Coordinates of C-alpha atoms and ligand atoms in Angstrom, one line a residue:
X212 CA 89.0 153.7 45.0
X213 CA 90.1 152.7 48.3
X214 CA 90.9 149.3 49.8
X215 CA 92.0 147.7 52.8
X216 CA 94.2 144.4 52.7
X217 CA 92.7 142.1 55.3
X218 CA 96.0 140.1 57.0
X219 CA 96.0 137.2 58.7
X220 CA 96.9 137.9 62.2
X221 CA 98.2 134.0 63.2
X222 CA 100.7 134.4 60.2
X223 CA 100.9 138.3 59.1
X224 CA 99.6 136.7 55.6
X225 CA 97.7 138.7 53.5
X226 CA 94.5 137.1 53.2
X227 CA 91.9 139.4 50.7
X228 CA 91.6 142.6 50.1
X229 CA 88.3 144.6 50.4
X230 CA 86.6 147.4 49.2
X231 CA 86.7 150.7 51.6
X232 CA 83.2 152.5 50.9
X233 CA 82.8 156.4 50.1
X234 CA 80.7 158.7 51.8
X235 CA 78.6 158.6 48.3
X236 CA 78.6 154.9 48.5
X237 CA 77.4 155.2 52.3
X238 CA 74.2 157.6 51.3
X239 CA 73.2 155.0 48.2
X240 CA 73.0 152.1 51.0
X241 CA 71.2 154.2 53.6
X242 CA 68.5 155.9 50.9
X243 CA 68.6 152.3 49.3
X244 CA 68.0 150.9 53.5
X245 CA 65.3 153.7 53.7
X246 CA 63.3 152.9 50.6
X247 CA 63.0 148.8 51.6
X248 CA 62.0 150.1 55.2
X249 CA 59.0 152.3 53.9
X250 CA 58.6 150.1 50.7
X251 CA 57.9 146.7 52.2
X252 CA 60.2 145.4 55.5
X253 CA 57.8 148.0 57.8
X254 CA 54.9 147.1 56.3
X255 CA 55.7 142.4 56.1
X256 CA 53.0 140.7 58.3
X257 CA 54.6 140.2 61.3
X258 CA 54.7 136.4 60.7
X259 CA 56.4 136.7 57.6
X260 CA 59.1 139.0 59.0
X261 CA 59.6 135.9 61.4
X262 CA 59.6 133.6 58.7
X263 CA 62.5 135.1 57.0
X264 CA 64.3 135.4 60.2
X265 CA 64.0 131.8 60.7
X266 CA 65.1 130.9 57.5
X267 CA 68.0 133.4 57.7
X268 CA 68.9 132.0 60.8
X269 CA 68.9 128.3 59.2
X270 CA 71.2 129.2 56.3
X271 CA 73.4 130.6 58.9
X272 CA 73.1 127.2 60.7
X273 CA 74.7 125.6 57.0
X274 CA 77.2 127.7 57.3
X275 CA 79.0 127.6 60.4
X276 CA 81.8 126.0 59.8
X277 CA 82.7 128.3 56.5
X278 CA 81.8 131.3 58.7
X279 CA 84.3 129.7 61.7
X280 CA 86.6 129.3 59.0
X281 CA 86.6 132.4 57.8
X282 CA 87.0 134.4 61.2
X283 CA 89.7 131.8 62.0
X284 CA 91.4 132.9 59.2
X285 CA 90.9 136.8 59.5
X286 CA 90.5 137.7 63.1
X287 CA 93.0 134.5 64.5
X288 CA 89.9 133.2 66.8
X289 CA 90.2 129.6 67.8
X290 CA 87.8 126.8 65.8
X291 CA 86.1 126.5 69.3
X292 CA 85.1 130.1 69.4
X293 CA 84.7 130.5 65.9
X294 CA 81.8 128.3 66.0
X295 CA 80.4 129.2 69.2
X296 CA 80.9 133.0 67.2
X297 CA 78.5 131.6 64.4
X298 CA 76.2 129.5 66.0
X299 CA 75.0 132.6 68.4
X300 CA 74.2 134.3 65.2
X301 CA 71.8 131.5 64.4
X302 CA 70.7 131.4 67.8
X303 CA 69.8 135.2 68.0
X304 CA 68.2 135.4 64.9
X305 CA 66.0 132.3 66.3
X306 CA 65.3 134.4 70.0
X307 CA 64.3 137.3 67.9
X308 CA 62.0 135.7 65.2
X309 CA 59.9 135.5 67.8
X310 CA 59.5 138.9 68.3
X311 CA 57.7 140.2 65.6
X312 CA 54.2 138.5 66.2
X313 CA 54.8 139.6 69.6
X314 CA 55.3 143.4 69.8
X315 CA 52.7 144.2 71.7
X316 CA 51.1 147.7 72.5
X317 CA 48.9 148.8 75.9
X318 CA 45.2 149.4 76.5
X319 CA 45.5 152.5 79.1
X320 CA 42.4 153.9 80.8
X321 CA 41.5 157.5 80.3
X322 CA 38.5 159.3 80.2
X323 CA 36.2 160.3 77.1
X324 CA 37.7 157.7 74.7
X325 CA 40.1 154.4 74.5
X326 CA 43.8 155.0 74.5
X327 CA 46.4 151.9 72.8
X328 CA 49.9 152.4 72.2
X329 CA 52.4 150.9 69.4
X330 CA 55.6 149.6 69.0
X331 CA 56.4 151.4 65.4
X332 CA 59.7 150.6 64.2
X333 CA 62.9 153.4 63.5
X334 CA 63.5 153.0 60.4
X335 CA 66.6 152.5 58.9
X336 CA 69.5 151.5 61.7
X337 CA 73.2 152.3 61.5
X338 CA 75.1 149.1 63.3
X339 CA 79.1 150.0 64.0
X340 CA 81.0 146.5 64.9
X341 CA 84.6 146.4 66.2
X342 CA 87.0 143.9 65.9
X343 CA 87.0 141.5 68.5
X344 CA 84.0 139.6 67.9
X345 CA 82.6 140.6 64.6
X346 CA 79.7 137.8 64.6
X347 CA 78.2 137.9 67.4
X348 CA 78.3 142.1 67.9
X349 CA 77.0 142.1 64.3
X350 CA 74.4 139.8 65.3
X351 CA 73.3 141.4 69.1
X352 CA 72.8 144.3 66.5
X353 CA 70.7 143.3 63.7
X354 CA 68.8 140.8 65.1
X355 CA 66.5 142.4 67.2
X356 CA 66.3 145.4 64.8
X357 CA 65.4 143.5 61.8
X358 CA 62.3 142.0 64.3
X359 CA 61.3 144.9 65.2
X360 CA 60.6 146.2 61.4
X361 CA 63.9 148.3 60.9
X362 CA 66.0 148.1 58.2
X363 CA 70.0 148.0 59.2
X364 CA 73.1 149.6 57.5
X365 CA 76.2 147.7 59.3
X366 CA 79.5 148.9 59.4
X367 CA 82.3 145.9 60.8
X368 CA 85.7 147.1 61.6
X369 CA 88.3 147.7 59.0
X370 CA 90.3 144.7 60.3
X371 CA 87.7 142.0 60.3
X372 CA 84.8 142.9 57.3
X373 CA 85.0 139.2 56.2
X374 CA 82.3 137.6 58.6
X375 CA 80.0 140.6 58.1
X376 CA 80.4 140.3 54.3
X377 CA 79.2 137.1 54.5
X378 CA 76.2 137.2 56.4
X379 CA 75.4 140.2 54.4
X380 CA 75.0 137.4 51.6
X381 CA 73.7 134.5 53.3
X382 CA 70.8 136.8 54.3
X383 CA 69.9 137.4 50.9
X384 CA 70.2 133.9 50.0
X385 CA 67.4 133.3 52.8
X386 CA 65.0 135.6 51.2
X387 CA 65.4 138.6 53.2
X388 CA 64.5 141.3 50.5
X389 CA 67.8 143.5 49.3
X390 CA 68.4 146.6 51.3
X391 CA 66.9 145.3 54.4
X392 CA 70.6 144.1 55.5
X393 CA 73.4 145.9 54.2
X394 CA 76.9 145.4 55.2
X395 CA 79.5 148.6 54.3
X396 CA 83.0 147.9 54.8
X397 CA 84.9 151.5 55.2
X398 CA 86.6 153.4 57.3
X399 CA 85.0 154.8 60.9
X400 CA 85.9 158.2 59.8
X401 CA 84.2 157.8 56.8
X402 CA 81.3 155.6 56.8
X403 CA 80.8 155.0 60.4
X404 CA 80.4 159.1 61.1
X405 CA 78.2 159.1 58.0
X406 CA 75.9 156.9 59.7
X407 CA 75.9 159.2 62.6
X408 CA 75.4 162.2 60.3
X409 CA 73.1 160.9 58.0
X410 CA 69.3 161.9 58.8
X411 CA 68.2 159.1 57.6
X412 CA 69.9 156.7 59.9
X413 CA 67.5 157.0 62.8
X414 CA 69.7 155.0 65.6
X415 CA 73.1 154.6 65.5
X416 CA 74.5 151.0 67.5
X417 CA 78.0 151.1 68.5
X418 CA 80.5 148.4 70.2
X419 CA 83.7 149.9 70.5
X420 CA 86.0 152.3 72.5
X421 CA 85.0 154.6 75.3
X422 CA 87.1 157.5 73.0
X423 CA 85.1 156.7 70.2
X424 CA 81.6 156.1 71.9
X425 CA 82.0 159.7 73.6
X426 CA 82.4 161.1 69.5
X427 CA 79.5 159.3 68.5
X428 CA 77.1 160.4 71.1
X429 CA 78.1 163.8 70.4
X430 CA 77.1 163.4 66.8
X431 CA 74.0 161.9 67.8
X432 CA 73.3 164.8 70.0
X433 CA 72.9 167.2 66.7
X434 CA 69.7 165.0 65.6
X435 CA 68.9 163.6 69.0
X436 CA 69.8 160.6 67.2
X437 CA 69.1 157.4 69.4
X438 CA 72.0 155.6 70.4
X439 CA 73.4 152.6 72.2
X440 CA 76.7 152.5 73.5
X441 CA 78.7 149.0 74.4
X442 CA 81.9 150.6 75.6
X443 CA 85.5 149.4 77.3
X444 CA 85.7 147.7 80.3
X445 CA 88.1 146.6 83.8
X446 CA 86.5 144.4 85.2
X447 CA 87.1 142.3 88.6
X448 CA 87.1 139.0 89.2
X449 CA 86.6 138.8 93.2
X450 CA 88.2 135.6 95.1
X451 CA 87.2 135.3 98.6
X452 CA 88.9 133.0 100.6
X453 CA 85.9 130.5 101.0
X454 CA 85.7 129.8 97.8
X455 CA 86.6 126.7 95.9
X456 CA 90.1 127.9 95.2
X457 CA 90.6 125.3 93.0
X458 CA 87.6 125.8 91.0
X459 CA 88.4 130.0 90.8
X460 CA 92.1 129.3 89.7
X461 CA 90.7 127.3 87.4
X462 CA 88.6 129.2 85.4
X463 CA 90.5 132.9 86.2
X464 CA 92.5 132.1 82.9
X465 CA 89.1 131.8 80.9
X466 CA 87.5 134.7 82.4
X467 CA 90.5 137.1 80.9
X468 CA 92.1 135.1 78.1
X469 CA 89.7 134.4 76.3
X470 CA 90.2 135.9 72.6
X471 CA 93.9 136.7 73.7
X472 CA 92.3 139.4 76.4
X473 CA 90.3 141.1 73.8
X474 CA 87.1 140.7 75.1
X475 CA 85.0 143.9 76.6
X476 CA 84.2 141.8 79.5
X477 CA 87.7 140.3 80.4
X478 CA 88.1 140.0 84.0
X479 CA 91.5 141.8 83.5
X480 CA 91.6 142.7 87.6
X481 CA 92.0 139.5 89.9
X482 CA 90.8 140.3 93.5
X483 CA 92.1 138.1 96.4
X484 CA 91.3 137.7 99.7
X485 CA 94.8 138.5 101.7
X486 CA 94.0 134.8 103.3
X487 CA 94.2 132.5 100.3
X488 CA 96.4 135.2 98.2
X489 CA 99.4 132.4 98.0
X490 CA 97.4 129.5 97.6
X491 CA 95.2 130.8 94.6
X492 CA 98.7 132.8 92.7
X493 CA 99.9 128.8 93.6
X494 CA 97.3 127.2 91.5
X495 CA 96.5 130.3 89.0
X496 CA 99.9 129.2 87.8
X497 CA 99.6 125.8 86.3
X498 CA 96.4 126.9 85.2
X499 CA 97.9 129.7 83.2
X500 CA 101.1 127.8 82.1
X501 CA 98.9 125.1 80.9
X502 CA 96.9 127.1 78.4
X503 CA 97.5 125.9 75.0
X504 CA 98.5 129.0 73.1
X505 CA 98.7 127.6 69.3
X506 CA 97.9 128.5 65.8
X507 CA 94.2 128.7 65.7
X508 CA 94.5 126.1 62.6
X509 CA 95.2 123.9 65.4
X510 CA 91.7 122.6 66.4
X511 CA 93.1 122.3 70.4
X512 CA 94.1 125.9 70.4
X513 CA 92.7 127.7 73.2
X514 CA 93.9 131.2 72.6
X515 CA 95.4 133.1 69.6
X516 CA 97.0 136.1 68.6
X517 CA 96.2 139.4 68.9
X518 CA 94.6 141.1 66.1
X519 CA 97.2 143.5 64.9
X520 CA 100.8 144.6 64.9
X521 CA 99.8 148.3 66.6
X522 CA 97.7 145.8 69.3
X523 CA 100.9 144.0 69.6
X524 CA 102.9 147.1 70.8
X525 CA 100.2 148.5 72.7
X526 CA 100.2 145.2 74.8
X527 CA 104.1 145.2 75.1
X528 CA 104.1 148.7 76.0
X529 CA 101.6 147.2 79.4
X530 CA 104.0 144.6 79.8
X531 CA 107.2 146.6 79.9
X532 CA 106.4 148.2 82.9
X533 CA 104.8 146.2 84.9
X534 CA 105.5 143.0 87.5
X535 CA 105.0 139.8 85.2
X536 CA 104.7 137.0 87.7
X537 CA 104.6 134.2 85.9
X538 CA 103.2 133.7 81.7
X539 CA 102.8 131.1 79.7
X540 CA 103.8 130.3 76.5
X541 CA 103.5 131.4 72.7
X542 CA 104.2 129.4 69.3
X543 CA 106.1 132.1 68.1
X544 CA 107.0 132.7 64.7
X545 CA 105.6 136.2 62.8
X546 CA 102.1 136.4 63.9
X547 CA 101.2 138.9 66.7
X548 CA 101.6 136.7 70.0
X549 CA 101.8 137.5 73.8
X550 CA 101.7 134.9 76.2
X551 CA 98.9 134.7 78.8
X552 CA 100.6 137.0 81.7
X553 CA 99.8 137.5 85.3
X554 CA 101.5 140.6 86.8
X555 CA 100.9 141.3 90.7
X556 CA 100.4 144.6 92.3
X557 CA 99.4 146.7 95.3
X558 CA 98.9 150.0 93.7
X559 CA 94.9 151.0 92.5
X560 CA 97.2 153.7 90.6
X561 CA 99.6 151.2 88.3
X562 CA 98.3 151.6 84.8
X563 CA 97.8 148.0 84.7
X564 CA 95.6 148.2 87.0
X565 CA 93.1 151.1 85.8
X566 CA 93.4 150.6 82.0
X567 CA 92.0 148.5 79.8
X568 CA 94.8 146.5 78.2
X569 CA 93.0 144.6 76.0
X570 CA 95.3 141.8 75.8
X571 CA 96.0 138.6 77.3
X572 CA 97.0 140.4 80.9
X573 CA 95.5 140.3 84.2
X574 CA 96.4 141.9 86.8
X575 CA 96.5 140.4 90.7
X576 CA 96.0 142.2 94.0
X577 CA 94.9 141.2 97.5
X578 CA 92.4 142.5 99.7
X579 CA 91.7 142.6 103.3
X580 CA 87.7 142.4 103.7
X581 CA 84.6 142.1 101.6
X582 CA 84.4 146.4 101.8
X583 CA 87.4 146.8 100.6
X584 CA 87.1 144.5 97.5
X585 CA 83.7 146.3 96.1
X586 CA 85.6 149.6 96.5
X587 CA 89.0 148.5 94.6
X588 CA 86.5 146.6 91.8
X589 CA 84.3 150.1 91.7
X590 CA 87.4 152.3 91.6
X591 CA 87.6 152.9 87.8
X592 CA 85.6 154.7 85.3
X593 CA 84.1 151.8 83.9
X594 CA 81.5 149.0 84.7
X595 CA 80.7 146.2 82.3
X596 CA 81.2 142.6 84.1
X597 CA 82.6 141.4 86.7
X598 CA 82.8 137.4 88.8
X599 CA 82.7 136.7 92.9
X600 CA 83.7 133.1 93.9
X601 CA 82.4 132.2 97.2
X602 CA 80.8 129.3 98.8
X603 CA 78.6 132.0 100.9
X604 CA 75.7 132.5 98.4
X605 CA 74.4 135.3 100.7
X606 CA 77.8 137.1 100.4
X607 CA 77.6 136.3 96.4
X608 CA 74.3 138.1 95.5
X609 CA 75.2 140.9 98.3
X610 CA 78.9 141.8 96.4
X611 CA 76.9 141.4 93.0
X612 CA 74.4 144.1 94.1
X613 CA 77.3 146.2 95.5
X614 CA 79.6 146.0 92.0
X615 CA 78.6 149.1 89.7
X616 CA 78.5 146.7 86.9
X617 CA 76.0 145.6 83.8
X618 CA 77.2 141.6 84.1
X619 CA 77.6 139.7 86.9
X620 CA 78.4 135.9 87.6
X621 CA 78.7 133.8 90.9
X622 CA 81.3 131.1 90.6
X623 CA 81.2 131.3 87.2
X624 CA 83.4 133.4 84.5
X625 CA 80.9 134.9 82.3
X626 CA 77.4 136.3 82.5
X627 CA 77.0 137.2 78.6
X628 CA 73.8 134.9 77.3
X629 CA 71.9 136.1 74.8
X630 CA 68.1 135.2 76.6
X631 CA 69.7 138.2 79.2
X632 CA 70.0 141.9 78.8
X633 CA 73.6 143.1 78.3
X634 CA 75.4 146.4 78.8
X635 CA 77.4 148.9 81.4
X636 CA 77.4 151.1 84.0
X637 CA 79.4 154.2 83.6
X638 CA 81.2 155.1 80.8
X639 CA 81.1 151.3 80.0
X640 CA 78.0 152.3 77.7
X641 CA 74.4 153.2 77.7
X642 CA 71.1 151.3 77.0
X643 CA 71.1 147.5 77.1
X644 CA 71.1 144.6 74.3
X645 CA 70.0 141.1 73.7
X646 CA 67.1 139.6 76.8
X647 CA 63.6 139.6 76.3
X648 CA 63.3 143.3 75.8
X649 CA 65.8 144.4 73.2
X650 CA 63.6 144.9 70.2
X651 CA 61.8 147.7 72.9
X652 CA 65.3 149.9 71.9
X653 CA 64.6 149.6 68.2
X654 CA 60.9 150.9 68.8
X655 CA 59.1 154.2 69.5
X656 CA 56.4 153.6 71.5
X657 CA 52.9 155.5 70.0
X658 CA 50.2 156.6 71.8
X659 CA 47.0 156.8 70.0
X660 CA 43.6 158.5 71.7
X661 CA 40.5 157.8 70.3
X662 CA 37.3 159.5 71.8
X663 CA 33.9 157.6 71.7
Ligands
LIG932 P1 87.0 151.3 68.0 O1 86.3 152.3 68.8 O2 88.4 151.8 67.5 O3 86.2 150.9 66.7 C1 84.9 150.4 66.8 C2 84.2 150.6 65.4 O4 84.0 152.0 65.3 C3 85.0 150.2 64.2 O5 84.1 149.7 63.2 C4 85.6 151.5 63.7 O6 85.8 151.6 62.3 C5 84.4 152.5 64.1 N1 84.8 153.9 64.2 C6 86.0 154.4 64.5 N2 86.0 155.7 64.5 C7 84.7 156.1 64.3 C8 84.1 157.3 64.1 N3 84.7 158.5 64.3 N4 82.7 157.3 63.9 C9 82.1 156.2 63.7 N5 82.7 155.0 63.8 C10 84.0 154.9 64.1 O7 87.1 150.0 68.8 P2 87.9 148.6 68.5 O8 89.3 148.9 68.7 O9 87.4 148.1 67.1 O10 87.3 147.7 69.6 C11 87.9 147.5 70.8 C12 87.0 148.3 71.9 O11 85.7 147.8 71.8 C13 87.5 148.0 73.3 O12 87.5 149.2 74.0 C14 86.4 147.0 73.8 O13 86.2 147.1 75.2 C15 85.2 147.6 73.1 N6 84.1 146.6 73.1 C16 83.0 146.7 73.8 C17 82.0 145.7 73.8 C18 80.8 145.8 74.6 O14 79.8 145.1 74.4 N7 80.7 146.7 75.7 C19 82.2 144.6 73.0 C20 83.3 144.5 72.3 C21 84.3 145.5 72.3

């Protein structure tokens, strides 16, 4: 029997340790997900599928602050996210138990007969969650695939099961019949490629690394399994010099450090106009050196550690070789910290520059004219978010058009909401989650002719 010893990444504690599931174990839980799909979850009136979604989503509302508490505790976010982490559980559960009673079909006129289409569920879906925020990827994932009448497997990353575990059981205590949500903890190489092999498993869900997104839609390929990918990212953060350069410095910090940089849409690049370069490095500063960097315990925390030792070195290794301008500060002791740091360059070719780093590190560069700052923000392989400050709203929507990117915001440092679709360009991912028309990707749409 394997386990995994989950560690406390604030203090290198040892908090629990958890089961690692077999490949045997994996098939029981999918043929066990597959028998509640075909023997009851599929077949619900739609209204009591929203029902239980509602109340699911209400027993998650009780528990917030254990479930803060316990990704506090395992994945070293702060109290503030934590909760936020929780709450947009509940909140997508909420958005989506509306979905149900409203999956509608088509009337389409052909000749010789009436043709309607349907929205007919999967079947059973294989959810894959990474580490860096193991509530709310678990949640963009199973919410709108429960609605639409699936049944989901979910598989969170080895570091962080103990959110995932959780809702696995506050789901049942809501009334969701067993099987319909089942949480896996195990290994990617064991039960996340199961899911992928597994006929049963009829889309396969994955937030994670470009490397590993690639493997999996390879696998899928063998079944023409459906898939959605939510992959890395490098994104920009574009500062012209009109804009409130108070107001960008201001928020740059929060638009990359976030989750100690761990975030798929960090704005890890920082674009400057050549004309206010000085004045915005001037007042990025404070803002930087003013983050408080404390145990998450600490209510006021406003970034933590990273998640794990090998994060920790991967981070350094960034570090070593590049430019650091100016960082703040750490608590130190043993837990994995970096300090927020802000490294300048002039090369598109510095590693920094073109890789994620996934850690609290942002990278600074000027540019001359609007042209040249959508080509350095679309000069890399990826495209998942991205900000432009400017007071010229013409300017704002024309560079937000122009960046080859799934999320934009205007003078603002995140576009992620869960009413909106979400996803990236490139080899930032394929499909698109949460908005209006998410439960659409855990459908087949049916078209039914019937002659008169
Ligand atoms: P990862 O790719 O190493 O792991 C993600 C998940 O996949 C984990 O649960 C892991 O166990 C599993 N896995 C690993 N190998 C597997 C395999 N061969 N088959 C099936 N499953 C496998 O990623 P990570 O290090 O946990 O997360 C960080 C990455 O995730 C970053 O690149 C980040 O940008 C990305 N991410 C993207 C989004 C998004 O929405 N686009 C959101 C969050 C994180």
């Amino acid at each position: 029997m394997s386990s995994y010893t989950v560690i406390n990444p604030a203090t290198t504690e040892a908090v629990t340790d958890v089961h690692l599931a077999s490949v045997e174990e994996t098939d029981a839980a999918v043929e066990a997900a597959h028998a509640a799909f075909v023997g009851g979850w599929r077949d619900l009136a739609p209204g009591e599928r929203a029902t239980l979604l509602r109340r699911f989503a209400s027993v998650v509302d009780a528990h917030v602050e254990e479930l803060a508490e316990i990704e506090v505790r395992n994945a070293g976010h702060t109290w503030g996210n934590a909760r936020w982490e929780a709450g947009n559980v509940r909140d997508c559960l909420n958005y989506y138990s509306a979905a149900p009673e409203r999956l509608f079909g088509r009337q389409i006129p052909v000749p010789g007969g009436v043709d309607v289409t349907f929205r007919e569920p999967l079947g059973v879906v294989g959810v894959i969650v990474p580490w860096n925020f193991p509530m709310p990827i678990a949640g963009w994932g199973f919410a709108p695939a429960l609605a639409a009448g699936n049944t989901v497997v979910l598989k969170p990353a080895e570091l962080t099961p103990l959110t995932a575990i959780r809702l696995g059981e506050l789901a049942l205590e809501a009334g969701l019949p067993e099987h319909v949500l089942t949480v896996i903890p195990g290994k990617g190489s064991v039960v996340g490629e199961r899911f992928v092999t597994h006929p049963l498993v009829r889309k396969i869900v994955f937030t994670g690394s470009t490397a590993v997104g690639k493997r999996i839609m390879a696998g899928c390929a063998d079944q023409v399994k459906r898939v959605t990918l939510e992959l890395g990212g490098k994104s920009s953060n574009i500062v012209f010099a009109d804009a409130d350069i108070d107001a960008a410095a201001a928020s740059a910090p929060y638009a990359v450090f976030d989750n100690a940089g761990q975030d798929c849409c960090a704005r890890s690049r920082i674009l400057v106009q050549r004309s206010a370069y000085d004045e915005f490095l001037s007042k990025l500063e404070p803002a930087v050196t003013g983050m408080r960097v404390l145990d998450p315990t600490d209510e006021s925390s406003e970034m933590g550690p990273l998640i794990s030792a090998q994060q920790l070195g991967t981070v350094r290794g960034y570090l070593d070789e590049a430019d650091v301008a100016f960082e703040g500060s750490t608590p130190g002791g043993p837990g994995f910290w970096v300090p927020p740091s802000v490294v300048t360059t002039e090369d598109p070719q510095a590693r920094i520059w073109r890789e994620e780093v996934f850690g609290p590190v942002v990278a600074v560069m000027p540019f001359d004219d609007e042209a040249e700052a959508v080509a350095l923000a679309n000069d890399t392989e990826y495209g998942l978010s991205g900000s432009i400050f400017t007071r010229d709203l013409g300017r704002g929507l024309r560079v937000a058009r122009a960046v080859e990117s799934g999320n934009l915001s205007v003078n603002s440092h995140s576009a992620v909401r869960y009413w909106t679709p979400f996803g990236g360009y490139k080899q930032s991912g394929l499909g698109r989650e949460l908005g209006p028309d998410a439960t659409s990707a855990f459908t087949e749409e049916k078209n039914v002719f019937i002659a008169h």
